Coordinates of C-alpha atoms in Angstrom, one line a residue:
X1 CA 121.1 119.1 108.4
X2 CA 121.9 120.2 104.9
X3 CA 118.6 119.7 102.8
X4 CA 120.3 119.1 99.5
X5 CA 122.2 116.0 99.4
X6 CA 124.8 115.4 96.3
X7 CA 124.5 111.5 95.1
X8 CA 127.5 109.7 95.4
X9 CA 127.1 106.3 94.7
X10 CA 124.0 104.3 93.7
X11 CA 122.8 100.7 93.9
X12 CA 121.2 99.4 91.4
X13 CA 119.1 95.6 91.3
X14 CA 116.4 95.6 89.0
X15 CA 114.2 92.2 87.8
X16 CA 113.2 94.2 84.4
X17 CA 116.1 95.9 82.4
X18 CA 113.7 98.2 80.6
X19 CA 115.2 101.6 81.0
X20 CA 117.9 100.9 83.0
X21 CA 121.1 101.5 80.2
X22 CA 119.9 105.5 79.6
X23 CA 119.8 105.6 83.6
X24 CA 122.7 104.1 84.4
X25 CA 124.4 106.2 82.0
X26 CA 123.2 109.4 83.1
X27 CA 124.0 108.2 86.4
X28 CA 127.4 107.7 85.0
X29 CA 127.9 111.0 83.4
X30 CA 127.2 112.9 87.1
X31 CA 129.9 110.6 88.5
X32 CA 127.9 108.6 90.6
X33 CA 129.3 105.2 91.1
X34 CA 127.1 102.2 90.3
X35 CA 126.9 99.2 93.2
X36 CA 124.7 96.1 91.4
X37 CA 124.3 92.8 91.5
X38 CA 124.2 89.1 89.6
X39 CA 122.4 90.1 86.4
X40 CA 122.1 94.0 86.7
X41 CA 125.8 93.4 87.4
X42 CA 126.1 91.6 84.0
X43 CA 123.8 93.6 81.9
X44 CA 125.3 96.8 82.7
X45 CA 129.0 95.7 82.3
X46 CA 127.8 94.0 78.7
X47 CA 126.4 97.5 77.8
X48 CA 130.4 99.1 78.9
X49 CA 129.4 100.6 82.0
X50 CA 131.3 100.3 85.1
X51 CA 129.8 98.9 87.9
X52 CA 130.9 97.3 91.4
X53 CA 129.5 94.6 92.4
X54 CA 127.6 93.3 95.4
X55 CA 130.0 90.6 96.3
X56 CA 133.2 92.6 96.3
X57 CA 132.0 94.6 98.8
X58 CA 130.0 91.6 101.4
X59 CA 132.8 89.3 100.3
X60 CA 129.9 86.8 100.6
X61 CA 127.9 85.3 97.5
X62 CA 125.0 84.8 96.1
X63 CA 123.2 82.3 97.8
X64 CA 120.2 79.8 97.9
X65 CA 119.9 80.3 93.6
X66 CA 119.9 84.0 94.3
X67 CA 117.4 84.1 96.9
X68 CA 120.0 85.7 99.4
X69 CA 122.1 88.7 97.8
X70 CA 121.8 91.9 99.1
X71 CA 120.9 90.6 102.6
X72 CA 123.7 92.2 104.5
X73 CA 124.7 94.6 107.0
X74 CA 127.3 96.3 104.8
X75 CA 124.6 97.1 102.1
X76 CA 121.7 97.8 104.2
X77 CA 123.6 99.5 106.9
X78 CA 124.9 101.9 103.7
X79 CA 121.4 102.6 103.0
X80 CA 120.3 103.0 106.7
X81 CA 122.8 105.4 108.3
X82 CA 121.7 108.3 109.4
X83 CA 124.4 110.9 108.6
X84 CA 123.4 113.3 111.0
X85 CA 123.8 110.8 114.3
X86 CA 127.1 110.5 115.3
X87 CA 126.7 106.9 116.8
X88 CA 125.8 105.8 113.1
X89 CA 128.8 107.5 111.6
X90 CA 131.0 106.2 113.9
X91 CA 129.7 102.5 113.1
X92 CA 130.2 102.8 109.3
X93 CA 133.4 104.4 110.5
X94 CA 134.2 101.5 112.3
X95 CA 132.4 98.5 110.0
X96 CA 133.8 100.3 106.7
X97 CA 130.3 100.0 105.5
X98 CA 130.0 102.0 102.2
X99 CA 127.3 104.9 102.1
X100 CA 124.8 104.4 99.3
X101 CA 122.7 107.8 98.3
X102 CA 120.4 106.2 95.7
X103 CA 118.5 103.0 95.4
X104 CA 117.0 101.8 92.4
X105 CA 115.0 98.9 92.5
X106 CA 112.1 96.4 91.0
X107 CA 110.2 93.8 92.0
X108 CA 109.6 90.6 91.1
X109 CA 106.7 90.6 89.0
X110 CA 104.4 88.5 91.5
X111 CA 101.2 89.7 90.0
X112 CA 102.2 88.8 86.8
X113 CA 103.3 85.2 87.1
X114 CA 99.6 84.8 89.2
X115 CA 97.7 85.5 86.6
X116 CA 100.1 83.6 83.8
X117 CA 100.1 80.2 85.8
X118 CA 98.8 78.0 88.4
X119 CA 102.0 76.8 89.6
X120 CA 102.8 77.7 93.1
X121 CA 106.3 77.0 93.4
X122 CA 106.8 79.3 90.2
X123 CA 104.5 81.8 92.1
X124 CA 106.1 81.8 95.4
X125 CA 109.7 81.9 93.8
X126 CA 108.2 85.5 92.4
X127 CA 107.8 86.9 96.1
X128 CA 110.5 89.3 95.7
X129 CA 112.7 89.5 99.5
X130 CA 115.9 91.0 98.6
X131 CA 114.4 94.1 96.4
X132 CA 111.5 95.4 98.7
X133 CA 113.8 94.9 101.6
X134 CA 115.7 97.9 99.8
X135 CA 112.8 99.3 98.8
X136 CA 111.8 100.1 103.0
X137 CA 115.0 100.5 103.7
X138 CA 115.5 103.4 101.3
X139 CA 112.0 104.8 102.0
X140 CA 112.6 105.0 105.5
X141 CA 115.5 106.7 105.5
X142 CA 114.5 109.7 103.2
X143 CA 115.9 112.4 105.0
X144 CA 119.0 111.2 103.6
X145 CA 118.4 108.6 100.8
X146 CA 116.5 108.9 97.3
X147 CA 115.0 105.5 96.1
X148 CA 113.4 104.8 92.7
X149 CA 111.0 101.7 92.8
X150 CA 109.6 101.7 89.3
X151 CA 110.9 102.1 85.9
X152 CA 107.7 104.2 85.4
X153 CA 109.3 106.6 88.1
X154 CA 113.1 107.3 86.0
X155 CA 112.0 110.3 84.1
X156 CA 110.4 112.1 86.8
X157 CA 113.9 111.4 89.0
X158 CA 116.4 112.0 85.9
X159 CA 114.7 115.4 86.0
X160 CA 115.1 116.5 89.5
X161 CA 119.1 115.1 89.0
X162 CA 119.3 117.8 85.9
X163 CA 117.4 120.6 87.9
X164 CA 119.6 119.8 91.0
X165 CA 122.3 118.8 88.9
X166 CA 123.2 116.2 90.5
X167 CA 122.0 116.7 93.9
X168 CA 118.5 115.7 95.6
X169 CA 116.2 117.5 98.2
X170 CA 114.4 116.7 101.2
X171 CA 110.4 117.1 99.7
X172 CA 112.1 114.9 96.3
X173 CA 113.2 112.4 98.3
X174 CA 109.9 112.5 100.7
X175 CA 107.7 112.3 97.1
X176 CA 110.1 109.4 95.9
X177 CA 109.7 107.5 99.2
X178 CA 105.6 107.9 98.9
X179 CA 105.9 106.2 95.5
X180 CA 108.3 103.8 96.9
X181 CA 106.0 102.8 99.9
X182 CA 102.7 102.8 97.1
X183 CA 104.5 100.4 95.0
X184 CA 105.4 98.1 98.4
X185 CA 102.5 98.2 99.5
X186 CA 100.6 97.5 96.3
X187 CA 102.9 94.4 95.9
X188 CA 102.4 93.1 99.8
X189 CA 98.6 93.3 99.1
X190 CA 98.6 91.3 95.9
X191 CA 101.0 88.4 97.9
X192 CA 98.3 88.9 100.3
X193 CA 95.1 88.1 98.6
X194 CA 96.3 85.3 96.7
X195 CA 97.2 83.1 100.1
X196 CA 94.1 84.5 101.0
X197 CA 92.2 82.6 98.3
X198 CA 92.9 79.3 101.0
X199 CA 93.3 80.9 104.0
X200 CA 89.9 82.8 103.8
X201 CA 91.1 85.7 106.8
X202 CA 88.5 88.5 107.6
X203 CA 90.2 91.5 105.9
X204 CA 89.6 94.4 103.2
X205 CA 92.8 94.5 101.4
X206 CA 92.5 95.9 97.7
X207 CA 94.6 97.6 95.7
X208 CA 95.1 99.6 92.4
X209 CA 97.8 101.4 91.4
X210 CA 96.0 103.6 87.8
X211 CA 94.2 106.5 88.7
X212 CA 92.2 108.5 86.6
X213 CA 91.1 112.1 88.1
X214 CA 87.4 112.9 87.4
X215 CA 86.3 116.4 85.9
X216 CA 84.3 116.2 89.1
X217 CA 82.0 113.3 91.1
X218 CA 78.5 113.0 91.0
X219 CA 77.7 116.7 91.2
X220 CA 80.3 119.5 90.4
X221 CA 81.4 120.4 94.0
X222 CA 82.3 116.8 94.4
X223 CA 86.1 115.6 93.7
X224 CA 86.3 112.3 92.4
X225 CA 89.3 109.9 91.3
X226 CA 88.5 106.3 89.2
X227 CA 90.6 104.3 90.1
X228 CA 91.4 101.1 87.4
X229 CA 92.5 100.7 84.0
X230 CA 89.6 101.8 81.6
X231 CA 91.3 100.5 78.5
X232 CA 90.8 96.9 79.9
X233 CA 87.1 97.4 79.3
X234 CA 86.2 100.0 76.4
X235 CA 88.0 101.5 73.6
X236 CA 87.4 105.3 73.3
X237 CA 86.6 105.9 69.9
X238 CA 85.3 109.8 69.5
X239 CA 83.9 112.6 72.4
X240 CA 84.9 114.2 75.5
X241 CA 85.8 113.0 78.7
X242 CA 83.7 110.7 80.7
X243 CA 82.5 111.7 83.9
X244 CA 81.4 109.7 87.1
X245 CA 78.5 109.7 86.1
X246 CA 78.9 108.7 82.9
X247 CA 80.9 106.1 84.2
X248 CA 78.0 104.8 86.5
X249 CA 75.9 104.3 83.9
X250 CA 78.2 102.4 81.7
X251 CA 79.0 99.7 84.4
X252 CA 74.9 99.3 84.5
X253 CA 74.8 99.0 81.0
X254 CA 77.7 96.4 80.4
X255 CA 76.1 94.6 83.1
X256 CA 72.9 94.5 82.4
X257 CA 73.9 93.8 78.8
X258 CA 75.5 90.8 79.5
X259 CA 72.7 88.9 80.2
X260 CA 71.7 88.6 76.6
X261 CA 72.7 86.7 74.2
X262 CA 70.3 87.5 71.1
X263 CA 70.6 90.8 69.1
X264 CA 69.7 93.5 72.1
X265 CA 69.5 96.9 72.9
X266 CA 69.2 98.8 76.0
X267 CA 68.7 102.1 77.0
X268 CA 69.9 103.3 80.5
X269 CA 69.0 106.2 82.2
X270 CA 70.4 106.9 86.0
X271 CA 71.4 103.5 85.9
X272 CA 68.1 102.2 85.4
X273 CA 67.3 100.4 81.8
X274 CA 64.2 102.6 80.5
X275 CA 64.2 100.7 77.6
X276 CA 65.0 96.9 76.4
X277 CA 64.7 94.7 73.5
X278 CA 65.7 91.4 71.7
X279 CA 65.1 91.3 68.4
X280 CA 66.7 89.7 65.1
X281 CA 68.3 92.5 64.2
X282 CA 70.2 95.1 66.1
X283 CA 68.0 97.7 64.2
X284 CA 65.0 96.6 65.2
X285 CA 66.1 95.9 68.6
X286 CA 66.7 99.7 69.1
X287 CA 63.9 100.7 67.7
X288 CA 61.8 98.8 70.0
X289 CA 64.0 99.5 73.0
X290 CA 63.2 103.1 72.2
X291 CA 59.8 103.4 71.9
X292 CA 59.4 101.7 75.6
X293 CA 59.7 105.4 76.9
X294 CA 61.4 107.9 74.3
X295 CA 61.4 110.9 76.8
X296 CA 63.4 109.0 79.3
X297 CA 65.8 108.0 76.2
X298 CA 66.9 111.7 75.6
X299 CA 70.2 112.2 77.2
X300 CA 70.7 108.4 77.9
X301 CA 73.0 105.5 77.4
X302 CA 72.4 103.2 74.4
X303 CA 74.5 99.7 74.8
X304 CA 74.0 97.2 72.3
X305 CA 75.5 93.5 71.8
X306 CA 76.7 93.6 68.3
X307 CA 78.1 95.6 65.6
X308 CA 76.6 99.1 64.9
X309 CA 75.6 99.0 61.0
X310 CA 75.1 102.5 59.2
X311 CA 71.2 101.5 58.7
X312 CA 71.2 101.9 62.3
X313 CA 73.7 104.4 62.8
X314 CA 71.1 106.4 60.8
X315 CA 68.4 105.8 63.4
X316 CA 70.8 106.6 66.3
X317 CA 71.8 109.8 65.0
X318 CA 67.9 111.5 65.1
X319 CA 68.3 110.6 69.0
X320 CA 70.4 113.1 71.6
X321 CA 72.3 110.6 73.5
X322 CA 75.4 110.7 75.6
X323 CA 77.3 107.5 75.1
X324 CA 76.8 104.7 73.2
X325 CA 78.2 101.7 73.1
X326 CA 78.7 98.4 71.3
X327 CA 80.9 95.4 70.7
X328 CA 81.9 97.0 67.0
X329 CA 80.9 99.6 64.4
X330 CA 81.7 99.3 60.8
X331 CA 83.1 102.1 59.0
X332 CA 80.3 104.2 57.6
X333 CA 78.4 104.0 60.7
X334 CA 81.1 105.3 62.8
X335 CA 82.0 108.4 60.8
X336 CA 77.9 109.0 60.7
X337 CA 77.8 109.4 64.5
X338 CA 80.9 111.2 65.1
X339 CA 78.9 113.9 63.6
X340 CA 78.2 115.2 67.0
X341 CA 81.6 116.1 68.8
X342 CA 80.5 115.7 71.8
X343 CA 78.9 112.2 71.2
X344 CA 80.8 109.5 73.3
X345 CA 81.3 106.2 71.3
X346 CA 82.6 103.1 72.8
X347 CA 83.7 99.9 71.5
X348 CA 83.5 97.7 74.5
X349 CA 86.5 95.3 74.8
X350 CA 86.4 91.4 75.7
X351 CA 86.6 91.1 79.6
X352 CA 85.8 89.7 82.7
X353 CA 84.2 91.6 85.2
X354 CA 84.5 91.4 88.8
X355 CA 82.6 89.2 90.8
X356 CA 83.0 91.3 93.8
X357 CA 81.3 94.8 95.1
X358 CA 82.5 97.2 97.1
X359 CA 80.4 100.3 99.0
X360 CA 82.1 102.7 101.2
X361 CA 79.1 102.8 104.2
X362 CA 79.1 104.6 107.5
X363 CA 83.0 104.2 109.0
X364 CA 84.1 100.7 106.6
X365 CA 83.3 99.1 103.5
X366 CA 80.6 97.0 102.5
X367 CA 81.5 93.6 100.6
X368 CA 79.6 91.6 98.7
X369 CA 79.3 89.0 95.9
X370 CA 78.1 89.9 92.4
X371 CA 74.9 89.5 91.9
X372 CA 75.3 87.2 88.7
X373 CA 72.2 84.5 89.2
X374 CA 69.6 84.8 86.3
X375 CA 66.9 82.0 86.8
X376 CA 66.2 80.3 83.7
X377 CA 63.1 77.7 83.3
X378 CA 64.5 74.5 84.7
X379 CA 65.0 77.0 88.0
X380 CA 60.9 77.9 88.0
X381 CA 58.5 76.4 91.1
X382 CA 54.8 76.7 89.3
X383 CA 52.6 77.4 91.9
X384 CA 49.1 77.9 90.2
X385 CA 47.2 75.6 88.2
X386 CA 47.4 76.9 85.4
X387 CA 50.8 76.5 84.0
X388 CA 52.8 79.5 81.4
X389 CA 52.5 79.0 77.9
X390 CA 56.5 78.5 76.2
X391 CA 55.6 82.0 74.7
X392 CA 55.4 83.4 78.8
X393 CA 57.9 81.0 79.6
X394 CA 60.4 83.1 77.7
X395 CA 59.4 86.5 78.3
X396 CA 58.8 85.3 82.2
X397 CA 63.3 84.7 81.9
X398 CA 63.4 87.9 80.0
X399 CA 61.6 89.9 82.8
X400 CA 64.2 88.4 85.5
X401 CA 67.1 89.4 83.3
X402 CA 65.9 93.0 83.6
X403 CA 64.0 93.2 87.0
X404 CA 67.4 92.4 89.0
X405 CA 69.3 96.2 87.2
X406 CA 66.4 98.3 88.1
X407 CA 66.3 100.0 91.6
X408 CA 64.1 98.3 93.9
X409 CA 61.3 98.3 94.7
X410 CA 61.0 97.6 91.2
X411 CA 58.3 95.9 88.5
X412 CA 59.0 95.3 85.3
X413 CA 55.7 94.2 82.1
X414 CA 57.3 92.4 79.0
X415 CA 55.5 91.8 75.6
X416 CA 57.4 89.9 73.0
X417 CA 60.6 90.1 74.1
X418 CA 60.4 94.2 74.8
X419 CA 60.0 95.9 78.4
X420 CA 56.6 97.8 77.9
X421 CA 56.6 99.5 81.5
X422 CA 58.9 100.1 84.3
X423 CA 58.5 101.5 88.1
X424 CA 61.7 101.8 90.2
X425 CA 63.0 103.1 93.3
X426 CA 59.8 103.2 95.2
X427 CA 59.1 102.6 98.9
X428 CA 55.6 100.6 97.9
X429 CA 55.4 97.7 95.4
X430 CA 52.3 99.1 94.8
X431 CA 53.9 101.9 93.6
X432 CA 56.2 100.7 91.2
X433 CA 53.8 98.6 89.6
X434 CA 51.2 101.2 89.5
X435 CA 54.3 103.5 87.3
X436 CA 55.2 100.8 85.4
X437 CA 51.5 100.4 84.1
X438 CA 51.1 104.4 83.8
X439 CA 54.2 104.6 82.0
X440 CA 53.2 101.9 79.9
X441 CA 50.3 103.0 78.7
X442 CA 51.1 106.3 77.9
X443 CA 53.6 105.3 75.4
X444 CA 50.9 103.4 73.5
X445 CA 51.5 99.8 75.0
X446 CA 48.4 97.4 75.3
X447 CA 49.6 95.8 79.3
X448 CA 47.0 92.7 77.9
X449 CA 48.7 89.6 77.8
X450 CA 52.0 90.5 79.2
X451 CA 54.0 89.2 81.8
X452 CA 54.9 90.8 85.2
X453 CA 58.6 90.4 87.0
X454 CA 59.0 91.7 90.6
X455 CA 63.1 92.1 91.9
X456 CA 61.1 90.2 95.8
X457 CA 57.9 88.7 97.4
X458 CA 55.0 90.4 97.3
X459 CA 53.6 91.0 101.0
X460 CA 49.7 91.2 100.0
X461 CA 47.8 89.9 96.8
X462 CA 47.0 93.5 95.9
X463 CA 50.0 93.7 93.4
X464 CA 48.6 90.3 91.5
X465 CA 45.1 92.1 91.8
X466 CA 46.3 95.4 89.5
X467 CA 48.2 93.6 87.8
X468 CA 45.4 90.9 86.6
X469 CA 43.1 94.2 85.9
X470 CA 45.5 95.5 83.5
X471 CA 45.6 92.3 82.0
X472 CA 48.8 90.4 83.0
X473 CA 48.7 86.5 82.3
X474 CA 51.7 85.2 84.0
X475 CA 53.7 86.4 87.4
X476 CA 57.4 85.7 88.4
X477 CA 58.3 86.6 91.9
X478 CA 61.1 85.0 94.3
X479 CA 58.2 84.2 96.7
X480 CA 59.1 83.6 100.8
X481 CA 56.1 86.1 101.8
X482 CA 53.8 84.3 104.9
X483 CA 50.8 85.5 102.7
X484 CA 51.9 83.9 99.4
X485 CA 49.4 81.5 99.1
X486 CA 47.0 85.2 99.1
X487 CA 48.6 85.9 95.6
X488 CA 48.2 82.3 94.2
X489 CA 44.9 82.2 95.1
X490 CA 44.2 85.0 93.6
X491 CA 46.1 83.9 90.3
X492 CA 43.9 80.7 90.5
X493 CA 41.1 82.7 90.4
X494 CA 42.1 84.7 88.1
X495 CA 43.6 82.2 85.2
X496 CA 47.1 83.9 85.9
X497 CA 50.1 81.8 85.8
X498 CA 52.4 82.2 88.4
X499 CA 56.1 80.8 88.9
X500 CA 58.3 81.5 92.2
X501 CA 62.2 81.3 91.6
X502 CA 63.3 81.0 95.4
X503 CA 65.8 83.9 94.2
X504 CA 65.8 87.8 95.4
X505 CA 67.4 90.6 93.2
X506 CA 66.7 93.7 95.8
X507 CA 69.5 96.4 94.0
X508 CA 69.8 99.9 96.1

């Protein structure tokens, strides 16, 4: 079989008619005649191009308002034939079915119309029949057929025409039929999961069609690909390239952000927050979320929930960080910190995130539902006698904003709005809330009279026991351990308040 293969005639049936003149034309000027149909039909004969249509050569309409036009053995047999089997020749011989060398062809935009309306007749009339029909067909038979799926793809295929000129190859037409079947196959999934949203059926069907290569993954001898549309959440405003780790660390810190409503800052290092604060003013917020553990702060991420002002711009800039990000920056500010070339600044766009997770695990995926519960007071069970003060009340909800983004086992001490001491990632309670007193007190921070947060149950009452030595008043756990009624006692003793959520926040 010869590999090149010279185009001879073309159908074209697109939904969007972006493109498709300068295409058509070029088609045109290689003498490749032009099949189309109902409004591609129209559009390109109002434009003066010469095109034949569909029904001249099925000598059958359009039918059932357009939902049957290309439906028929003389088109999709043109498409089909295999010109190298002699049964097939001699049944387009014999059916005077006309061979077609190129298909060009959209979809209907499904996806498009789902998120634009709730109407399902409008959505259902959007399941495009006729066009990925074509779209297979064309794909499968690639040995013999090229097919163009997406007005993104024209370029790409106007320049293997000119380098060909005129002709295709086997490995073009293999690439095209790739894109073809990613573009199908994106489309079936979408149709998928929205009669899924009823009809609830046990299967992992995602799909996304942007990719954006990584420098490298989470070390550099590890490939890595994102895979989502970045502009949808963040405006690059100065630096280099993210990485995946950089990227890692800005979905914890647009998470954990989130949970705040007040002037806040937070400081992210490894995913973990090393430093948080609410304050009245952004500056002050920083400052405060910085000096919870300045050595952990060099190299971080610094998200805050408001507009960067040059007063704090000024602070920012004495601080080696990698990315920073915030909902706006005025002027001054933002020319102060591109002083560093290197810096990366983000304005973070408005947007919803997902509610679901994903983690590749052993030979599947792992799904799960957001964590997005944050217990507030009318969700506390008080458990001691002696009841939180409002002043504990509100750090006890600040706590359990920040103790659910921290690696368990995790502790987290608060003091006026401002986490004081952290310990994450450790395989003992103990542990992490042995760190998060050390840390705290080596950055200065009297643990007297502040408030302890812990992401589960504590097994024993020892944890309640250090943490009433270094002073903590008031305790927020989910509870569900056999021994709680060991830590309560102990906080009765101990004049600690105590208040159980019923709510776990494990995070590995």
């Amino acid at each position: 079989m010869n590999d090149q293969i010279k185009i001879k005639t073309a159908l074209i049936s697109v939904y969007s008619k972006e493109g498709i003149e300068d295409l058509a034309r070029k088609l045109v000027s290689y003498g490749i005649q032009i099949i189309s149909t109902g409004g591609t039909f129209d559009f390109l004969m109002s434009r003066g191009i010469h095109a034949v249509s569909i029904e001249s050569i099925t000598s059958y309409p359009s039918i059932l308002g357009g939902r049957v036009k290309t439906l028929h053995p003389k088109i999709f047999g043109g498409i089909l034939w295999r010109r190298d089997k002699f049964s097939d020749v001699d049944d387009v011989e014999k059916y005077e079915i006309p061979s077609v060398d190129l298909v060009v062809v959209d979809l209907y935009p499904f996806e498009k119309t789902v998120a634009a309306t709730g109407n399902e007749e409008e959505i259902i009339e959007k399941i495009d029949i006729g066009g990925i029909s074509l779209i297979r067909a064309a794909a499968k038979n690639y040995a013999h057929v090229m097919v163009v799926a997406s007005s993104g793809d024209y370029q790409a295929f106007l320049d293997v025409l000119a380098k060909n000129s005129g002709y295709t190859n086997r490995s073009d037409r293999r690439q095209f039929a790739g894109l073809a079947f990613n573009i199908s196959s994106h489309y079936d999934t979408q149709i998928f999961r929205y009669f899924n949203r009823q009809a609830n059926i046990p299967a992992f069907k995602q799909s996304i069609l942007t990719a954006l290569p990584m420098r490298y993954g989470e070390n550099p001898h590890q490939k890595s690909t994102f895979y989502g549309n970045l502009a949808d959440v963040f405006t690059q405003l100065h630096g280099k390239e993210l990485s995946y780790n950089n990227l890692v660390d800005v979905d914890a810190a647009i998470n954990l952000i989130g949970e705040f409503s007040v002037p806040t800052v937070a400081i992210i290092k490894h995913t973990n927050p090393c430093g948080v604060s609410s304050r009245n003013s952004m500056k002050d917020a920083y400052l405060d979320a910085l000096a919870c553990d300045p050595v952990s702060a060099y190299g971080g991420i610094i998200i805050a929930n408001g507009t960067i002002q040059p007063d704090l711009a000024e602070e920012l800039n004495k601080l080696f960080f990698e990315i920073l990000i915030a909902d706006g920056y005025e002027n001054d500010a933002l020319n102060l910190l591109k002083s560093k070339k290197n810096r990366i600044i983000l304005q973070k766009n408005s947007f919803e995130l997902p509610q679901l997770q994903f983690k590749s695990i052993l030979n599947g995926v792992l799904e799960q539902d957001k964590d997005v519960t944050s217990e507030q007071q009318i969700d506390f069970q008080y458990v001691t006698n002696k009841r939180p003060s409002q002043e504990e009340t509100d750090a006890l909800v600040f706590a359990n904003r920040i103790v659910k983004h921290l690696k368990s086992n995790t502790i987290v001490l608060i003091k006026n709005n401002q986490l004081i001491g952290c310990g994450m990632g450790q395989t003992s309670r103990v542990d992490a809330l042995r760190q998060a007193i050390n840390k705290a007190h080596s950055f200065g921070f009297d643990t007297n009279g502040s408030v302890m947060a812990s992401d589960a149950f504590f097994p024993f009452a020892d944890c309640v026991e250090i943490a009433g030595e270094a002073g903590v008043t008031a305790v927020i756990q989910p509870g569900g351990s056999i021994r709680d009624i060991d830590s309560v006692n102990y906080c009765n003793e101990h004049n600690i308040s105590m208040v159980i959520t019923g709510i776990r926040h494990f995070k590995h």
